[in-house]
PDB file of C-alpha atoms in Angstrom:
ATOM      1  CA  UNK A 217       2.287 -19.064 -11.487  1.00 53.00           C
ATOM      2  CA  UNK A 218       1.669 -19.767  -7.860  1.00 68.00           C
ATOM      3  CA  UNK A 219       4.599 -17.737  -6.621  1.00 76.00           C
ATOM      4  CA  UNK A 220       4.093 -14.219  -7.979  1.00 82.00           C
ATOM      5  CA  UNK A 221       4.984 -11.205  -5.867  1.00 83.00           C
ATOM      6  CA  UNK A 222       4.403  -7.523  -6.383  1.00 82.00           C
ATOM      7  CA  UNK A 223       5.889  -4.564  -4.543  1.00 82.00           C
ATOM      8  CA  UNK A 224       4.438  -1.109  -4.760  1.00 83.00           C
ATOM      9  CA  UNK A 225       6.172   2.026  -3.506  1.00 83.00           C
ATOM     10  CA  UNK A 226       4.041   5.127  -3.158  1.00 84.00           C
ATOM     11  CA  UNK A 227       5.101   8.690  -2.461  1.00 85.00           C
ATOM     12  CA  UNK A 228       2.899  11.652  -1.627  1.00 84.00           C
ATOM     13  CA  UNK A 229       3.151  15.000   0.088  1.00 88.00           C
ATOM     14  CA  UNK A 230      -0.040  14.404   2.075  1.00 87.00           C
ATOM     15  CA  UNK A 231      -0.020  11.325   4.319  1.00 82.00           C
ATOM     16  CA  UNK A 232      -3.814  11.060   4.201  1.00 90.00           C
ATOM     17  CA  UNK A 233      -3.744  10.644   0.427  1.00 90.00           C
ATOM     18  CA  UNK A 234      -1.041   8.007   0.786  1.00 87.00           C
ATOM     19  CA  UNK A 235      -3.023   6.059   3.411  1.00 87.00           C
ATOM     20  CA  UNK A 236      -6.201   6.195   1.324  1.00 91.00           C
ATOM     21  CA  UNK A 237      -4.391   5.000  -1.802  1.00 90.00           C
ATOM     22  CA  UNK A 238      -2.704   2.170   0.087  1.00 87.00           C
ATOM     23  CA  UNK A 239      -5.977   0.976   1.613  1.00 90.00           C
ATOM     24  CA  UNK A 240      -7.639   1.047  -1.807  1.00 93.00           C
ATOM     25  CA  UNK A 241      -4.834  -1.008  -3.388  1.00 90.00           C
ATOM     26  CA  UNK A 242      -4.877  -3.560  -0.548  1.00 88.00           C
ATOM     27  CA  UNK A 243      -8.669  -3.908  -0.657  1.00 92.00           C
ATOM     28  CA  UNK A 244      -8.616  -4.414  -4.427  1.00 93.00           C
ATOM     29  CA  UNK A 245      -5.879  -7.047  -4.157  1.00 89.00           C
ATOM     30  CA  UNK A 246      -7.790  -8.911  -1.441  1.00 90.00           C
ATOM     31  CA  UNK A 247     -10.980  -8.833  -3.525  1.00 94.00           C
ATOM     32  CA  UNK A 248      -9.091 -10.470  -6.379  1.00 90.00           C
ATOM     33  CA  UNK A 249      -7.933 -13.275  -4.089  1.00 89.00           C
ATOM     34  CA  UNK A 250      -4.406 -12.099  -3.371  1.00 87.00           C
ATOM     35  CA  UNK A 251      -2.736 -12.661  -0.035  1.00 85.00           C
ATOM     36  CA  UNK A 252      -1.343  -9.490   1.498  1.00 82.00           C
ATOM     37  CA  UNK A 253       1.803 -10.415   3.382  1.00 78.00           C
ATOM     38  CA  UNK A 254       2.827  -7.144   4.964  1.00 72.00           C
ATOM     39  CA  UNK A 255       1.302  -3.720   5.170  1.00 61.00           C
ATOM     40  CA  UNK A 256       2.788  -0.858   7.160  1.00 64.00           C
ATOM     41  CA  UNK A 257       1.232   2.401   8.169  1.00 62.00           C
ATOM     42  CA  UNK A 258       2.726   5.559   6.746  1.00 59.00           C
ATOM     43  CA  UNK A 259       6.003   6.752   8.205  1.00 63.00           C
ATOM     44  CA  UNK A 260       5.729  10.424   8.975  1.00 66.00           C
ATOM     45  CA  UNK A 261       8.739  12.348   7.646  1.00 66.00           C
ATOM     46  CA  UNK A 262       8.191  16.060   8.076  1.00 68.00           C
ATOM     47  CA  UNK A 263      10.381  18.610   6.406  1.00 69.00           C
ATOM     48  CA  UNK A 264      10.079  22.194   7.524  1.00 58.00           C
TER      49      UNK A 264
END
């Protein structure tokens, strides 16, 4: 069980909510001893 991966895709209308949720998930994973391989900031797609 050494080689388990998880991918999480989040969607939100407000980028601040998305950033907060992502940081919370990453911090929880790190606290549990997981190694976070890649974390990107939110891409801003605006639709008017």
